[in-house]
Amino acid sequence: MATVPLRIDILTIFPRMLDGILGESMIKRAQAAGLVQIRCVNLRDYATGVHLSTDDRPYGGGPGMVMTPEPVFRAVEALRGPDTQVLLMTPQGTPFKQAVALDLSRQSHLLILCGHYEGVDERIREALVDREISIGDYVLTNGVIAAAVVSDAVVRLLPGALGGAGAADDESFTTGRLEYPQYTRPPVFRGMSVPEILLSGNHGEIAKWRLQQSMARTQARRPDLGG
Ligand code: ADE
């Protein structure tokens, strides 16, 4: 199958924070295989003035610093194309879910803005951002960690990124349920046995058992999923 590589640009003042994450494991392989092109762009490269500053004190007073519009506008205008989705990582965004990851994996270019400090100048939101995303109800020191989470969840959904075909089809949240328990060798470990059914070779019964386990687990742990 011909795949058009996804491009992900992550705009941050801490580009090196992502070196380890992007340079290892599945994300590394997906880049090497040409499925995705990920670049960390230093926001400071678009800053002007002697201090190349990217933040300033909030009008109206209050604690902390706010990201200034100028370097962000310059960067976004230089990097975006006609098909770019501009994302802002912020705890005020829509909750990041598997369905959002799937939607993003079908885009051609994601430009992810990472908020820092107390927040970003509201004009950035109003004029540049297509979608605001939160990875959970807690506050991180900066959005680059959230951008890494989103990138990882998106890249693994690209066709060809995971080893086995369909590896992403059966898992938690894709089915709307939590995944069933998994086992591998040995069949008995420190007195704990693998359920007999999984050793039976009866694929129909195994599928039934897995569905029932998955439903029971979802009901017990995440009844809000409605699985
Ligand atoms: N930046 C700070 N906290 C965040 C969160 N929970 N989600 C996304 N971006 C963030």
CSV table of C-alpha atoms and ligand atoms in Angstrom, one decimal:
chain,number,residue,atom,x,y,z
A,1,MET,CA,0.0,0.0,0.0
A,2,ALA,CA,1.4,3.4,-0.9
A,3,THR,CA,1.6,5.6,2.1
A,4,VAL,CA,2.0,9.4,2.2
A,5,PRO,CA,4.3,10.2,5.1
A,6,LEU,CA,2.8,12.2,7.8
A,7,ARG,CA,4.8,15.3,8.8
A,8,ILE,CA,4.8,16.4,12.5
A,9,ASP,CA,6.5,19.6,13.5
A,10,ILE,CA,6.8,20.3,17.2
A,11,LEU,CA,7.4,23.9,18.1
A,12,THR,CA,9.0,24.4,21.5
A,13,ILE,CA,11.7,26.2,23.4
A,14,PHE,CA,12.9,22.8,24.7
A,15,PRO,CA,13.5,20.8,21.5
A,16,ARG,CA,16.1,18.6,23.1
A,17,MET,CA,13.6,17.2,25.6
A,18,LEU,CA,12.3,15.1,22.7
A,19,ASP,CA,15.6,13.6,21.6
A,20,GLY,CA,15.3,10.4,23.5
A,21,ILE,CA,11.7,9.8,22.8
A,22,LEU,CA,11.9,10.4,19.1
A,23,GLY,CA,15.2,8.6,18.7
A,24,GLU,CA,14.1,5.2,20.1
A,25,SER,CA,11.7,2.3,19.6
A,26,MET,CA,8.6,2.4,17.3
A,27,ILE,CA,8.9,6.2,16.6
A,28,LYS,CA,12.4,5.8,15.4
A,29,ARG,CA,11.5,2.8,13.2
A,30,ALA,CA,8.5,4.6,11.8
A,31,GLN,CA,10.7,7.5,10.8
A,32,ALA,CA,13.4,5.2,9.3
A,33,ALA,CA,10.6,3.5,7.3
A,34,GLY,CA,9.5,6.8,5.9
A,35,LEU,CA,6.0,6.6,7.5
A,36,VAL,CA,6.5,9.9,9.4
A,37,GLN,CA,8.8,12.8,9.4
A,38,ILE,CA,9.1,14.4,12.8
A,39,ARG,CA,11.0,17.7,13.4
A,40,CYS,CA,11.5,19.6,16.6
A,41,VAL,CA,11.6,23.3,15.8
A,42,ASN,CA,13.1,25.7,18.3
A,43,LEU,CA,10.8,28.6,18.8
A,44,ARG,CA,13.8,30.8,19.7
A,45,ASP,CA,14.9,30.5,16.0
A,46,TYR,CA,11.9,32.8,15.3
A,47,ALA,CA,12.4,35.2,18.1
A,48,THR,CA,14.0,38.6,17.6
A,49,GLY,CA,15.7,41.1,19.9
A,50,VAL,CA,18.9,40.8,21.8
A,51,HIS,CA,17.5,38.3,24.3
A,52,LEU,CA,15.5,36.2,21.8
A,53,SER,CA,12.8,36.1,24.4
A,54,THR,CA,9.6,34.2,23.8
A,55,ASP,CA,7.6,35.3,26.9
A,56,ASP,CA,6.6,38.4,28.8
A,57,ARG,CA,4.6,39.5,31.9
A,58,PRO,CA,0.8,39.3,31.7
A,59,TYR,CA,-1.1,42.5,31.1
A,60,GLY,CA,-3.3,43.2,34.1
A,61,GLY,CA,-0.7,41.6,36.4
A,62,GLY,CA,-0.6,38.2,38.0
A,63,PRO,CA,2.0,35.5,38.4
A,64,GLY,CA,4.1,33.9,35.8
A,65,MET,CA,4.9,34.7,32.2
A,66,VAL,CA,2.9,34.5,29.0
A,67,MET,CA,4.2,33.4,25.6
A,68,THR,CA,4.3,36.3,23.3
A,69,PRO,CA,2.6,36.2,19.9
A,70,GLU,CA,5.3,37.5,17.7
A,71,PRO,CA,7.7,34.5,17.5
A,72,VAL,CA,4.8,32.0,17.4
A,73,PHE,CA,3.1,33.8,14.5
A,74,ARG,CA,6.4,34.0,12.6
A,75,ALA,CA,7.1,30.3,13.1
A,76,VAL,CA,3.6,29.1,12.2
A,77,GLU,CA,3.5,31.3,9.1
A,78,ALA,CA,6.9,29.9,8.0
A,79,LEU,CA,6.0,26.3,8.7
A,80,ARG,CA,2.4,25.8,7.8
A,81,GLY,CA,1.0,24.8,4.4
A,82,PRO,CA,-2.5,24.5,3.0
A,83,ASP,CA,-3.1,21.1,4.7
A,84,THR,CA,-1.6,21.9,8.1
A,85,GLN,CA,-3.6,21.3,11.3
A,86,VAL,CA,-2.2,23.6,14.0
A,87,LEU,CA,-2.5,22.0,17.4
A,88,LEU,CA,-2.0,23.7,20.8
A,89,MET,CA,-1.1,21.5,23.8
A,90,THR,CA,-2.9,23.0,26.8
A,91,PRO,CA,-4.8,21.7,29.8
A,92,GLN,CA,-7.8,23.8,28.5
A,93,GLY,CA,-8.0,21.7,25.4
A,94,THR,CA,-10.4,18.9,24.4
A,95,PRO,CA,-9.4,15.6,26.1
A,96,PHE,CA,-7.1,13.5,24.0
A,97,LYS,CA,-8.8,10.2,23.2
A,98,GLN,CA,-8.0,7.3,20.8
A,99,ALA,CA,-10.5,8.7,18.3
A,100,VAL,CA,-8.7,12.0,18.2
A,101,ALA,CA,-5.4,10.1,17.7
A,102,LEU,CA,-7.0,8.2,14.8
A,103,ASP,CA,-8.2,11.4,13.2
A,104,LEU,CA,-4.8,13.0,13.6
A,105,SER,CA,-3.1,10.0,12.0
A,106,ARG,CA,-5.1,10.6,8.9
A,107,GLN,CA,-3.8,14.2,8.5
A,108,SER,CA,-0.8,15.1,6.3
A,109,HIS,CA,0.8,17.7,8.5
A,110,LEU,CA,0.5,18.4,12.2
A,111,LEU,CA,2.1,21.5,13.6
A,112,ILE,CA,2.1,21.2,17.4
A,113,LEU,CA,2.5,24.3,19.5
A,114,CYS,CA,3.8,23.6,23.0
A,115,GLY,CA,2.6,26.1,25.7
A,116,HIS,CA,5.0,27.0,28.5
A,117,TYR,CA,4.8,29.4,31.4
A,118,GLU,CA,1.3,30.5,32.6
A,119,GLY,CA,-0.1,30.2,29.1
A,120,VAL,CA,-0.1,31.7,25.6
A,121,ASP,CA,-1.3,35.1,24.4
A,122,GLU,CA,-4.9,34.6,23.5
A,123,ARG,CA,-4.3,36.0,20.0
A,124,ILE,CA,-2.3,32.9,19.2
A,125,ARG,CA,-5.4,30.8,20.0
A,126,GLU,CA,-7.7,33.0,18.1
A,127,ALA,CA,-5.7,33.4,14.9
A,128,LEU,CA,-3.5,30.3,14.5
A,129,VAL,CA,-4.8,27.3,16.3
A,130,ASP,CA,-7.2,24.7,14.7
A,131,ARG,CA,-7.5,22.4,17.7
A,132,GLU,CA,-6.5,22.6,21.4
A,133,ILE,CA,-5.7,19.3,23.1
A,134,SER,CA,-5.3,18.3,26.7
A,135,ILE,CA,-3.7,15.0,27.6
A,136,GLY,CA,-5.4,14.9,31.0
A,137,ASP,CA,-6.7,16.9,34.0
A,138,TYR,CA,-3.3,17.9,35.4
A,139,VAL,CA,-0.9,20.7,34.7
A,140,LEU,CA,2.5,19.9,33.2
A,141,THR,CA,5.4,22.3,33.3
A,142,ASN,CA,5.3,22.5,29.5
A,143,GLY,CA,3.4,21.2,26.6
A,144,VAL,CA,6.4,19.4,25.0
A,145,ILE,CA,5.7,16.3,27.1
A,146,ALA,CA,2.1,16.3,26.0
A,147,ALA,CA,3.2,16.7,22.4
A,148,ALA,CA,5.4,13.6,22.7
A,149,VAL,CA,2.3,11.7,24.1
A,150,VAL,CA,0.2,12.8,21.2
A,151,SER,CA,2.9,12.0,18.6
A,152,ASP,CA,3.5,8.5,20.0
A,153,ALA,CA,-0.2,7.7,20.0
A,154,VAL,CA,-0.6,9.0,16.4
A,155,VAL,CA,2.5,7.5,14.9
A,156,ARG,CA,1.7,3.9,16.1
A,157,LEU,CA,-1.6,4.2,14.2
A,158,LEU,CA,0.0,4.9,10.8
A,159,PRO,CA,-0.4,1.9,8.5
A,160,GLY,CA,2.8,-0.2,8.7
A,161,ALA,CA,4.0,1.3,12.0
A,162,LEU,CA,3.2,-1.7,14.2
A,163,GLY,CA,4.6,-5.1,13.6
A,164,GLY,CA,1.6,-7.3,13.1
A,165,ALA,CA,-1.2,-6.2,10.8
A,166,GLY,CA,-4.2,-5.3,12.9
A,167,ALA,CA,-2.2,-5.0,16.1
A,168,ALA,CA,-3.9,-1.7,16.9
A,169,ASP,CA,-7.4,-2.9,16.0
A,170,ASP,CA,-8.1,-5.1,19.0
A,171,GLU,CA,-6.7,-3.1,21.8
A,172,SER,CA,-8.1,-1.0,24.6
A,173,PHE,CA,-10.1,2.1,23.5
A,174,THR,CA,-10.2,1.1,19.8
A,175,THR,CA,-12.9,-1.4,20.6
A,176,GLY,CA,-14.4,0.9,23.2
A,177,ARG,CA,-13.4,-1.6,25.9
A,178,LEU,CA,-10.3,-2.4,27.9
A,179,GLU,CA,-8.2,-5.2,26.6
A,180,TYR,CA,-8.5,-8.8,27.9
A,181,PRO,CA,-5.7,-10.3,30.0
A,182,GLN,CA,-2.7,-11.5,28.0
A,183,TYR,CA,-0.3,-14.3,28.8
A,184,THR,CA,2.9,-15.8,27.3
A,185,ARG,CA,5.3,-18.6,28.2
A,186,PRO,CA,5.8,-20.3,30.6
A,187,PRO,CA,2.4,-21.9,31.2
A,188,VAL,CA,3.1,-22.0,35.0
A,189,PHE,CA,5.2,-19.4,36.6
A,190,ARG,CA,5.8,-19.5,40.4
A,191,GLY,CA,2.6,-21.5,40.8
A,192,MET,CA,0.5,-19.1,38.7
A,193,SER,CA,-1.1,-20.9,35.7
A,194,VAL,CA,-2.2,-19.5,32.4
A,195,PRO,CA,-6.0,-20.0,32.0
A,196,GLU,CA,-6.6,-23.5,30.5
A,197,ILE,CA,-8.8,-22.1,27.7
A,198,LEU,CA,-5.8,-20.2,26.2
A,199,LEU,CA,-3.8,-23.5,25.8
A,200,SER,CA,-6.8,-25.3,24.3
A,201,GLY,CA,-6.3,-24.3,20.7
A,202,ASN,CA,-10.0,-23.7,20.4
A,203,HIS,CA,-10.1,-20.3,18.8
A,204,GLY,CA,-13.8,-19.9,19.0
A,205,GLU,CA,-13.9,-20.5,22.7
A,206,ILE,CA,-10.8,-18.3,23.2
A,207,ALA,CA,-12.5,-15.4,21.4
A,208,LYS,CA,-15.6,-15.8,23.6
A,209,TRP,CA,-13.5,-15.9,26.8
A,210,ARG,CA,-11.6,-12.8,25.7
A,211,LEU,CA,-14.7,-10.9,24.9
A,212,GLN,CA,-16.2,-11.8,28.3
A,213,GLN,CA,-13.0,-10.8,30.1
A,214,SER,CA,-12.8,-7.6,28.3
A,215,MET,CA,-16.4,-6.7,29.1
A,216,ALA,CA,-16.0,-7.6,32.8
A,217,ARG,CA,-12.8,-5.7,33.1
A,218,THR,CA,-14.3,-2.6,31.5
A,219,GLN,CA,-17.3,-2.8,33.7
A,220,ALA,CA,-15.1,-3.1,36.8
A,221,ARG,CA,-12.5,-0.5,36.0
A,222,ARG,CA,-14.0,1.9,33.5
A,223,PRO,CA,-17.8,1.7,33.5
A,224,ASP,CA,-17.8,5.2,31.9
A,225,LEU,CA,-16.6,3.6,28.6
A,226,GLY,CA,-19.9,1.8,28.4
A,227,GLY,CA,-18.3,-1.4,27.0
B,1,ADE,N1,0.4,21.6,29.0
B,1,ADE,C1,0.4,21.6,30.4
B,1,ADE,N2,-0.4,20.7,30.9
B,1,ADE,C2,-1.0,20.1,29.8
B,1,ADE,C3,-1.9,19.0,29.6
B,1,ADE,N3,-2.5,18.4,30.7
B,1,ADE,N4,-2.3,18.6,28.4
B,1,ADE,C4,-1.7,19.3,27.3
B,1,ADE,N5,-0.8,20.3,27.4
B,1,ADE,C5,-0.4,20.7,28.6
